[in-house]
CSV table of C-alpha atoms and ligand atoms in Angstrom, one decimal:
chain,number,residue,atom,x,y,z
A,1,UNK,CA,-44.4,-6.6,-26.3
A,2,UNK,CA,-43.1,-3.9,-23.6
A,3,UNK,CA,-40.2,-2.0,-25.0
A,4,UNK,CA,-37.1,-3.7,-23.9
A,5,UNK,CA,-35.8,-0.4,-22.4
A,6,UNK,CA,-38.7,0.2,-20.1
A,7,UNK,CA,-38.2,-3.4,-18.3
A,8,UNK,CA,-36.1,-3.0,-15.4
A,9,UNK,CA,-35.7,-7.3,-15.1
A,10,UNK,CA,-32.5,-7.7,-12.9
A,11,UNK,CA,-34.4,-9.7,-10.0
A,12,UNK,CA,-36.5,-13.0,-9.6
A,13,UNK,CA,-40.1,-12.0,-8.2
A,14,UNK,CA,-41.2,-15.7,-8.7
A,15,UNK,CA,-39.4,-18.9,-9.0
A,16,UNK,CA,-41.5,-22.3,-9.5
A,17,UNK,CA,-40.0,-25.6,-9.2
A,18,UNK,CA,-41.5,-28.7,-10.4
A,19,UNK,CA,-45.1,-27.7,-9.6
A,20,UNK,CA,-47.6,-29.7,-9.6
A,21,UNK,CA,-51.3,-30.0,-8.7
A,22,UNK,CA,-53.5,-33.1,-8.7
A,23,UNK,CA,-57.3,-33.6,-8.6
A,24,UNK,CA,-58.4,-36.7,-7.2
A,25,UNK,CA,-60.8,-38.5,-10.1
A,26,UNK,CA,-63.6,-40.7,-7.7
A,27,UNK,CA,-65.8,-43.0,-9.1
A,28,UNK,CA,-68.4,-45.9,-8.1
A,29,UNK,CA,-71.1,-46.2,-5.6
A,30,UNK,CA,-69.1,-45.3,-2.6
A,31,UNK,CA,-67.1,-42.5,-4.7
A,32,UNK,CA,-63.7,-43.8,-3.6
A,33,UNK,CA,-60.4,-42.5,-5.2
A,34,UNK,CA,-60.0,-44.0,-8.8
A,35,UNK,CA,-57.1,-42.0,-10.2
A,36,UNK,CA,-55.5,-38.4,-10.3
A,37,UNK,CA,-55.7,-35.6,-12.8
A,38,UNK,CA,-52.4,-34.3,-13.9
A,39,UNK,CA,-53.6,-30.4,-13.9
A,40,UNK,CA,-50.5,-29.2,-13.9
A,41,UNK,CA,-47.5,-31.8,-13.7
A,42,UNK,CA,-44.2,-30.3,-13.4
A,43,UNK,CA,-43.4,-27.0,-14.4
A,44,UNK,CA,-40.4,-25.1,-13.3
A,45,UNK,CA,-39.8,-21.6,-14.6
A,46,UNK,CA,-39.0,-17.6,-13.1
A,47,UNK,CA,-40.5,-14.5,-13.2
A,48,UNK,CA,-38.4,-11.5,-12.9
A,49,UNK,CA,-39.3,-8.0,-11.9
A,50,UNK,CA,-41.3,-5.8,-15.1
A,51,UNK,CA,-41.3,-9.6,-17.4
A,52,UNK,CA,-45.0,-10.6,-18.4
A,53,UNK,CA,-44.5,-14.4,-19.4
A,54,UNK,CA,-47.4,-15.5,-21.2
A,55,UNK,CA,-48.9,-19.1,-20.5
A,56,UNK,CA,-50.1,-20.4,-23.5
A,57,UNK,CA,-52.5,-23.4,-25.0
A,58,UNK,CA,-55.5,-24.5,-25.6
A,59,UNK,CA,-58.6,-24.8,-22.6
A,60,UNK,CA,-58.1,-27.6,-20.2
A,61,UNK,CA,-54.0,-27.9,-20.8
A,62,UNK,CA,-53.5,-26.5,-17.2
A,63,UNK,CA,-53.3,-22.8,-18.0
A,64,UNK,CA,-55.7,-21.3,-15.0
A,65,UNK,CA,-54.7,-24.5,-12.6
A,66,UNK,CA,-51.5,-23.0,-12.6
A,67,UNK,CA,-52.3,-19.4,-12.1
A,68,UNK,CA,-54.7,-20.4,-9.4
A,69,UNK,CA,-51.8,-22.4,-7.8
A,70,UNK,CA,-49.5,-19.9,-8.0
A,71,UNK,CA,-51.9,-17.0,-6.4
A,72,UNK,CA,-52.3,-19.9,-3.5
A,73,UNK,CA,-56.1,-20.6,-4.7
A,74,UNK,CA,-54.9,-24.5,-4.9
A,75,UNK,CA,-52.6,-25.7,-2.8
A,76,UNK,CA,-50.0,-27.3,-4.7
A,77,UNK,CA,-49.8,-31.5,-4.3
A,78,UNK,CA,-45.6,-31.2,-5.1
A,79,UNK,CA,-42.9,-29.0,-6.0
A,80,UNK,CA,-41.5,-25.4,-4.4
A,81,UNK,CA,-43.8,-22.0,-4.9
A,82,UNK,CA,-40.0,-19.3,-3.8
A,83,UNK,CA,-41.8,-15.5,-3.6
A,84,UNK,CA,-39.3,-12.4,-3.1
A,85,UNK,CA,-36.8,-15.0,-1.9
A,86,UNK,CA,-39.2,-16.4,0.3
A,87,UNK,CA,-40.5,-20.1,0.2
A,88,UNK,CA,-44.6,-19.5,0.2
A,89,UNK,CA,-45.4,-23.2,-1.4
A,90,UNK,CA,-47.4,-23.5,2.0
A,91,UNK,CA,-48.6,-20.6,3.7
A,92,UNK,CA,-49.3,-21.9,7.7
A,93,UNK,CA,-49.8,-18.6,9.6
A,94,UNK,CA,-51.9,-15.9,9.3
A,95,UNK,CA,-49.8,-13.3,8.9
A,96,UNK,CA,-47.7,-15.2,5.8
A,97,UNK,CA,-51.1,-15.5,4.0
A,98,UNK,CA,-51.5,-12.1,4.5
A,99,UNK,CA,-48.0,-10.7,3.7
A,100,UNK,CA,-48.8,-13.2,0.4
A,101,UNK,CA,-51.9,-12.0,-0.4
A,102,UNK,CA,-50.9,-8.1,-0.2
A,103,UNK,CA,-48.4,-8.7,-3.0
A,104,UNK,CA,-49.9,-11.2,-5.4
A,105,UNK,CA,-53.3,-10.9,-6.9
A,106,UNK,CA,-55.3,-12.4,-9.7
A,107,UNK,CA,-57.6,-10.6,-12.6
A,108,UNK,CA,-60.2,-13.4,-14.0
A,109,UNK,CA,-61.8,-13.9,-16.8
A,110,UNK,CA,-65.2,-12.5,-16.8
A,111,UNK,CA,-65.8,-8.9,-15.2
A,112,UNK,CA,-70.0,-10.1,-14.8
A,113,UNK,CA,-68.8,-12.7,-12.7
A,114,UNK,CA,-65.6,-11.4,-10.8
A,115,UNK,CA,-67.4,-8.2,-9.5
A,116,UNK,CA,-70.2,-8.9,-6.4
A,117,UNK,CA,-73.2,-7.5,-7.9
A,118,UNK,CA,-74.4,-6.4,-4.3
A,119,UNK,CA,-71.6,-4.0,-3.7
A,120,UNK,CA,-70.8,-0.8,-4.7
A,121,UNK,CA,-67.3,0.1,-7.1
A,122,UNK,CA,-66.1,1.6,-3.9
A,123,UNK,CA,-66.6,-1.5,-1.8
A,124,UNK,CA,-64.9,-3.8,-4.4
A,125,UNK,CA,-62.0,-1.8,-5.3
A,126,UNK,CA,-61.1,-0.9,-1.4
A,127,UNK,CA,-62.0,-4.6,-0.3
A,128,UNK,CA,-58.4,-5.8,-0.6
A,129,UNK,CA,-57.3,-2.2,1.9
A,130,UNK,CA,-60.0,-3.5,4.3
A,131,UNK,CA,-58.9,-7.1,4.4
A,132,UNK,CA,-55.1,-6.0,5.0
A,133,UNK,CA,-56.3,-3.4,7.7
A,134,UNK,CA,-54.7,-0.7,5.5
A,135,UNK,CA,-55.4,3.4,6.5
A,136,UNK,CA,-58.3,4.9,7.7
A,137,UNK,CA,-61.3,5.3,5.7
A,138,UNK,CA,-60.4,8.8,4.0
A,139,UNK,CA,-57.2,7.5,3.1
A,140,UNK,CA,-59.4,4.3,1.5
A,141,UNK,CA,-61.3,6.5,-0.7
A,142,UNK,CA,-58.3,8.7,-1.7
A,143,UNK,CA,-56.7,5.4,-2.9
A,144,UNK,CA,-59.4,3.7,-4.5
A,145,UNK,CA,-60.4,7.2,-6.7
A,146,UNK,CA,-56.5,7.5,-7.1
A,147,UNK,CA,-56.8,4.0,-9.2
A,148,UNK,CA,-59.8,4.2,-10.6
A,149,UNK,CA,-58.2,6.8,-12.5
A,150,UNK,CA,-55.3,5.2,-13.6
A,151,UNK,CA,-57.5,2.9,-14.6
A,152,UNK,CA,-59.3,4.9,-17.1
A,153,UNK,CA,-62.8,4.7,-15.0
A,154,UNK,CA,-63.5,8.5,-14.6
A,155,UNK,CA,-64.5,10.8,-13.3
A,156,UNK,CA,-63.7,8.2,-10.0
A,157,UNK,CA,-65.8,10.2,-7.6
A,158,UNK,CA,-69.2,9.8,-10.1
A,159,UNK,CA,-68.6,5.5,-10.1
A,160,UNK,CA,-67.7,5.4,-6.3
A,161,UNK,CA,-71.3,4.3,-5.3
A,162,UNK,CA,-72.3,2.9,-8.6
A,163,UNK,CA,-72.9,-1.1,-8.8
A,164,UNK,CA,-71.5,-3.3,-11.2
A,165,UNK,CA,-74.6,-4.0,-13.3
A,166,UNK,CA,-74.5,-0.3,-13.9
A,167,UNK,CA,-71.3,-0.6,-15.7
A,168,UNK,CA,-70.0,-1.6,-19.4
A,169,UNK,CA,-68.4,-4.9,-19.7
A,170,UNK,CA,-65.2,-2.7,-20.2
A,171,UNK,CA,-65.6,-0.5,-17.3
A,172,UNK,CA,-66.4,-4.2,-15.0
A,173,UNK,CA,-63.1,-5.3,-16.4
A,174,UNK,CA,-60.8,-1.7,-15.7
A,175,UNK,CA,-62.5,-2.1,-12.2
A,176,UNK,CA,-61.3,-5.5,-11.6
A,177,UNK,CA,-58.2,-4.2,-12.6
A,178,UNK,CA,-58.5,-1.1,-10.3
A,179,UNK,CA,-59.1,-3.1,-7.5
A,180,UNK,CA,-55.5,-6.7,-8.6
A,181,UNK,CA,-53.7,-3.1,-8.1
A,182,UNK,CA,-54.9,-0.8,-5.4
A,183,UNK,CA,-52.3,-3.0,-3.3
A,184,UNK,CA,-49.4,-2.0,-5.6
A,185,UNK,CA,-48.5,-6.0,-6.7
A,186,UNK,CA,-45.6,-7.2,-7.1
A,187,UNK,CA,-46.9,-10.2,-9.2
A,188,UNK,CA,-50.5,-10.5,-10.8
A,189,UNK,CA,-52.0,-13.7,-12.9
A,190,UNK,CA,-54.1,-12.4,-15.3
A,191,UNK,CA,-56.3,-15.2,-16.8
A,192,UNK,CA,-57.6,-14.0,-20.4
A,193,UNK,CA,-58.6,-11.0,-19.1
A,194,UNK,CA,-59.9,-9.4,-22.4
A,195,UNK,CA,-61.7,-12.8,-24.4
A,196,UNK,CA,-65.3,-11.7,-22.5
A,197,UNK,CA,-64.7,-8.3,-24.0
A,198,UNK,CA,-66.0,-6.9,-26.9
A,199,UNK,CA,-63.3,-6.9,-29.7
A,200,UNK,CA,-63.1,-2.9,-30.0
A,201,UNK,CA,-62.3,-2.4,-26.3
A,202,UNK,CA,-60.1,-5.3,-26.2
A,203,UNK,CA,-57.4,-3.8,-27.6
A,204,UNK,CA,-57.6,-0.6,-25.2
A,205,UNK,CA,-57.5,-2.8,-21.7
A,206,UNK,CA,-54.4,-4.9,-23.1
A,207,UNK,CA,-53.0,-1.2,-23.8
A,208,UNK,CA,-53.8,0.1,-20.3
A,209,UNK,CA,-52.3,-3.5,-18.7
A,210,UNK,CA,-49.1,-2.6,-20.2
A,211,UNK,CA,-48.7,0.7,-19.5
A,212,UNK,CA,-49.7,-0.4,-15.6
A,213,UNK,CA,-47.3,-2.9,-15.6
A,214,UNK,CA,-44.3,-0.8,-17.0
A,215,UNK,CA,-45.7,2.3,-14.9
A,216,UNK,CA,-45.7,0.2,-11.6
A,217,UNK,CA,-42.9,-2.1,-12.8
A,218,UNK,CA,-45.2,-5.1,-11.2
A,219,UNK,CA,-44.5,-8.8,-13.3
A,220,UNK,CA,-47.5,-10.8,-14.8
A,221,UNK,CA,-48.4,-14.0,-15.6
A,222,UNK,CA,-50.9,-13.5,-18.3
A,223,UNK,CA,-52.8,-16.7,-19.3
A,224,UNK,CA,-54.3,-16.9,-22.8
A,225,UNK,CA,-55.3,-19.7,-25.8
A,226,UNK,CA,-54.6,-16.6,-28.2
A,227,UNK,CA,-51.0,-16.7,-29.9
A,228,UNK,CA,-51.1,-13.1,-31.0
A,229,UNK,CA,-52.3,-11.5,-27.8
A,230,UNK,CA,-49.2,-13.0,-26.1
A,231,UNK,CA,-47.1,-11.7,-28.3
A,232,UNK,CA,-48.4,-8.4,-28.3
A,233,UNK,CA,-48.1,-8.9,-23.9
A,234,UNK,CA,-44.9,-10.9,-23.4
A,235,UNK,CA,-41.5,-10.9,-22.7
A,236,UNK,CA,-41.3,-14.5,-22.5
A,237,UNK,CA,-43.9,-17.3,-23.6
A,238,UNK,CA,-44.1,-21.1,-22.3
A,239,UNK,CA,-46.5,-23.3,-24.5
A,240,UNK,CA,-48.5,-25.8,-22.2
A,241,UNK,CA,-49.8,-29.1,-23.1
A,242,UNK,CA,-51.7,-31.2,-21.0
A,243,UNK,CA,-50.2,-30.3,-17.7
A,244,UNK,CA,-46.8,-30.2,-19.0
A,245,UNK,CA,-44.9,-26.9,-20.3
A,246,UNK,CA,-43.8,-28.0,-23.9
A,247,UNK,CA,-41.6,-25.5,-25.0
A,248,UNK,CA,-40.6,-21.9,-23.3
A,249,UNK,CA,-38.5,-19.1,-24.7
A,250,UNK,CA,-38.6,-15.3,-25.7
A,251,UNK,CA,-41.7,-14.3,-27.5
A,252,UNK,CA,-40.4,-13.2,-30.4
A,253,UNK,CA,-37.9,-16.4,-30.8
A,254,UNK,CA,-41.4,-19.1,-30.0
A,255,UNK,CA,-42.8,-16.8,-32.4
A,256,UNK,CA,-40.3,-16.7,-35.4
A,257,UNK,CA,-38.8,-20.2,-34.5
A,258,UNK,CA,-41.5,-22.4,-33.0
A,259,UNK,CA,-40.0,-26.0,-32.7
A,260,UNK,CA,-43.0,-28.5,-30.8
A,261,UNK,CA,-45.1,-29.8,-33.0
A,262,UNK,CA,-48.7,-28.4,-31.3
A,263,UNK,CA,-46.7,-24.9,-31.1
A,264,UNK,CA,-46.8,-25.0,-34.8
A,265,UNK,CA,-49.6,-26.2,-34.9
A,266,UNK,CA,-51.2,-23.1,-33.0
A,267,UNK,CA,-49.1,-20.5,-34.5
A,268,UNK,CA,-50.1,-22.0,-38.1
A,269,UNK,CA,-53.6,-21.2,-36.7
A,270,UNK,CA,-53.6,-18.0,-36.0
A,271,UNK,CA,-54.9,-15.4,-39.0
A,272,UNK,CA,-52.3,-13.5,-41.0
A,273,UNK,CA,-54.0,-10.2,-42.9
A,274,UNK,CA,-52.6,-10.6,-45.7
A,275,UNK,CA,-54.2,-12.9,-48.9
A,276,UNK,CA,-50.9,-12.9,-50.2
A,277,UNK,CA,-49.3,-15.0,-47.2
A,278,UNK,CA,-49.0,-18.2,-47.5
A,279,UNK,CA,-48.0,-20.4,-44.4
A,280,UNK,CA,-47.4,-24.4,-44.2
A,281,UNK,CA,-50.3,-25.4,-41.9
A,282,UNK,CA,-49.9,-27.9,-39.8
A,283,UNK,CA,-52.9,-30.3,-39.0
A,284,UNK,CA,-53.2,-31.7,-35.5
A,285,UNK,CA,-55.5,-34.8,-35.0
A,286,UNK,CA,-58.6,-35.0,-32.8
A,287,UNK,CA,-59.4,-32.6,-29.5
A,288,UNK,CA,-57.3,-31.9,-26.4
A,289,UNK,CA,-58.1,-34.6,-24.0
A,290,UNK,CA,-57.4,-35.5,-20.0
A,291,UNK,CA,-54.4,-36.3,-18.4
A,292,UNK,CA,-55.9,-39.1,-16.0
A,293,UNK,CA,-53.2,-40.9,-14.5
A,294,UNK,CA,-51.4,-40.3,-17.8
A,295,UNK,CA,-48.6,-43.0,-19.7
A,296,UNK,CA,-44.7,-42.3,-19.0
A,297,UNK,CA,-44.9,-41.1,-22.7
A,298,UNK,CA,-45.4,-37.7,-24.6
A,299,UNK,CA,-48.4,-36.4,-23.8
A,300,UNK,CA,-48.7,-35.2,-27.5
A,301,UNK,CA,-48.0,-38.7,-28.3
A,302,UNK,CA,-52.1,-39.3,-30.0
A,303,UNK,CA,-52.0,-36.1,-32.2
A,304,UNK,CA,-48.4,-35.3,-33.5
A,305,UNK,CA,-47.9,-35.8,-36.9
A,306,UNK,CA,-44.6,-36.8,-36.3
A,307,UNK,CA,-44.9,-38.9,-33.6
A,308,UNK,CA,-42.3,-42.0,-33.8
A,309,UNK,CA,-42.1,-45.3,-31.9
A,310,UNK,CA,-39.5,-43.5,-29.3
A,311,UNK,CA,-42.4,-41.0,-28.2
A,312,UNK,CA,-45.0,-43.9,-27.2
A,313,UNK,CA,-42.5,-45.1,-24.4
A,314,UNK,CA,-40.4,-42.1,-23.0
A,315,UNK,CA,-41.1,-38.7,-21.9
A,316,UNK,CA,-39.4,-36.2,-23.4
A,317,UNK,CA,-37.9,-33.7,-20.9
A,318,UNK,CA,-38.0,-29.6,-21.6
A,319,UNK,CA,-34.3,-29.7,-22.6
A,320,UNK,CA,-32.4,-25.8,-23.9
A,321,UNK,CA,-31.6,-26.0,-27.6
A,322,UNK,CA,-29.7,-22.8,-27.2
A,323,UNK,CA,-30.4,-19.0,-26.1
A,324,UNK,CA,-32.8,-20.2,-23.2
A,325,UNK,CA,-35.3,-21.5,-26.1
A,326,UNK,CA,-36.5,-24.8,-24.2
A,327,UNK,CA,-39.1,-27.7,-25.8
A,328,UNK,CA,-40.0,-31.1,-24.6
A,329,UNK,CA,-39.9,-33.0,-28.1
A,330,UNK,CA,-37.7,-36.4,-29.3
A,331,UNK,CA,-37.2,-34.6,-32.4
A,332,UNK,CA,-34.7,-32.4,-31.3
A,333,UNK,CA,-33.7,-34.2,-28.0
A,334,UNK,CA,-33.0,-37.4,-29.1
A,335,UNK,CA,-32.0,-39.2,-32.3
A,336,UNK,CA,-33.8,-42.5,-33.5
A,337,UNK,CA,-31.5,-45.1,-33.1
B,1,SF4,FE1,-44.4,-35.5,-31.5
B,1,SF4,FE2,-42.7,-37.2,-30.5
B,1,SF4,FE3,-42.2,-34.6,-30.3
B,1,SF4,FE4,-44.1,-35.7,-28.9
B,1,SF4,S1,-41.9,-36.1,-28.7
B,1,SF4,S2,-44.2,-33.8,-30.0
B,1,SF4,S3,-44.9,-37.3,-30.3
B,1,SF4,S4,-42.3,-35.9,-32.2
C-alpha cells in the first residue's frame, strides 16, 4: 500500500453515482430481447487524487464492465460518470471525448493482446500524442523515449523500432504502461495488469505502478480477483459481487476486519506462509453465477452460509458501519425480527 505521506488525496478526480450497465440477453428464432444482464448494477463511490481503490472479486462479478464503463468503453445504461468536476456520463462532442480521453486511460490485461503486433514500440507508445494532435514529431520521440524510461524499457532509443513480438511478456506489459502514461493521466483502470505475467516479474511491474502513480500523483482503479495484490496496491478496497459493490472500506480495515460473508470467504482463501497459522475458513457453496434479470433479494442469497429468510426477500443496501467501512449484508443492517 503507498505510504500514507506520499498521497496528496485532498480532491475528488472521480465521482460515480449509481452506475450501471446492462447487456441485453436475446433469445429465440428472431433473437428478440429476453432479459438484461445486471453487469454492473449500482455502484456509487469517489476517487481522489494519488488514491488507488482496488475493485475486487471473483471473474464475471462486474469487475472489467465497470472499468470499461468508467474509461467510456461502454456507455453506461443509468447513473452519473462526474470527471474533474465535470459531468462526462455522456460524452456528445468531439472535442469532450477528446479532453476525456487525454486524461483517462486503461492498462489491460494481456500485453500479447493489447499491443498491435504490426507496429513498432514507437508507434504504440506515441499513438495516444498522434490521436490528440500533440507536438511535432521530434517532440513525439523525445516523449515516448522519455517514458519508456521511466518505465524501465531501456535503453529507449534501442526498442524504438522494435515490434512487440520481439519483446518479453514483461517488457509488452512496461510498454503498455509507457504508452496509459505518455499522456500524463489523471485517472487510469488498470484491469489485472500483472496475472499474464510470470510470477518473478510480477512483483517488479506492481513495484514500478506504484512508484508511477506516487511519482505522477495520477489515481487508479486497479481491478483484480487477488486479495493480496490489492492490498499490497490500495488505499481503499470495494468487494464486488455480482454487479453489486458488497462491502468498501480502507484496505487495511477490509483486510483486518472483513464483515460480508464472500469477503471472508475470499480473504480465508488466500495463502498465509506460515504452517503455524491457523485461520477459520469459511466455505462458500457452488460457482459465481449470472445476474439475468436478477430477484429484489441478496445477490449472495444461494451461497452464504448464513443466509436467513430476510435475505431471500429484500436487498440489503451498502449501509456505513462506522469509519467509512461500508457492506451490503442483513447481518449487520438489520435485526431478524
Ligand atoms: Fe448472507 Fe444474508 Fe448477508 Fe446476503 S444479506 S450475505 S444472504 S447474511
Amino acid at each position: 500500500m503507498p505510504e500514507a505521506e506520499t498521497i496528496n488525496a485532498t480532491d475528488v478526480v472521480l465521482r460515480v453515482e449509481n452506475l450501471k450497465k446492462f447487456f441485453p440477453v436475446r433469445k429465440g428464432v428472431f433473437s428478440r430481447v429476453r432479459s438484461f444482464l445486471h453487469a454492473v448494477d449500482d455502484l456509487s463511490f469517489e476517487i481522489r487524487r494519488g488514491e488507488v481503490l482496488a475493485l475486487v472479486g471473483e471473474s464475471g462479478c462486474g469487475k472489467t464492465t465497470t472499468g470499461k464503463t468508467l474509461v467510456r468503453l461502454h456507455e453506461p445504461t443509468d447513473g452519473k460518470i462526474e470527471f474533474l468536476g465535470r459531468d462526462v456520463t455522456h460524452l456528445r462532442l468531439a472535442a469532450d471525448k477528446k479532453w476525456f480521453h487525454s486524461k483517462s486511460q486503461m492498462i489491460f490485461q494481456d500485453p500479447f493482446e493489447s499491443l498491435n503486433p504490426r507496429k513498432t514500440i514507437f508507434d504504440i507508445v506515441s499513438e495516444p500524442m498522434n490521436i490528440q494532435s500533440e507536438g511535432s514529431l521530434k517532440y513525439r520521440e523525445e516523449k515516448t523515449m522519455e517514458i519508456l524510461k521511466r518505465v524501465g524499457i531501456s535503453p529507449p532509443d534501442a526498442f524504438l523500432w522494435r515490434y512487440p513480438h520481439e519483446l518479453s511478456g514483461g517488457q509488452r506489459q512496461r510498454v503498455a504502461i509507457a504508452r496509459a502514461l505518455v499522456m500524463n493521466p489523471e485517472f487510469v483502470v488498470a484491469d489485472e495488469p500483472t496475472s499474464m505475467l510470470d510470477v518473478s516479474i510480477r512483483t517488479q511491474v506492481m513495484k514500478l505502478m506504484m512508484n508511477l502513480i506516487s511519482e505522477m500523483n495520477m489515481s487508479f482503479l486497479y481491478i483484480t480477483h487477488d486479495l493480496a495484490v490489492a492490498r499490497y496496491m490500495s488505499n481503499y478496497i470495494s468487494v464486488m459481487y455480482l454487479g453489486k459493490m458488497v462491502e468498501y472500506g480502507e484496505t487495511e480495515e477490509i483486510i483486518q476486519n472483513p464483515l460480508h460473508p464472500y469477503t471472508k470467504a475470499l480473504i480465508s482463501a488466500v495463502p498465509v506462509p506460515d504452517p503455524e497459522f491457523k485461520r477459520k475458513s469459511i466455505q462458500i457453496k457452488g460457482g459465481i453465477g449470472k445476474a439475468i434479470d436478477p430477484l429484489p433479494r441478496c445477490r449472495f442469497y444461494d451461497r452464504c452460509p448464513y443466509a436467513m429468510d430476510v435475505c431471500a426477500n429484500e436487498e440489503p443496501q451498502l449501509t456505513d458501519v462506522g469509519n467509512g467501512h461500508k457492506v451490503a449484508c442483513f447481518l449487520y443492517t438489520k435485526k431478524e425480527e
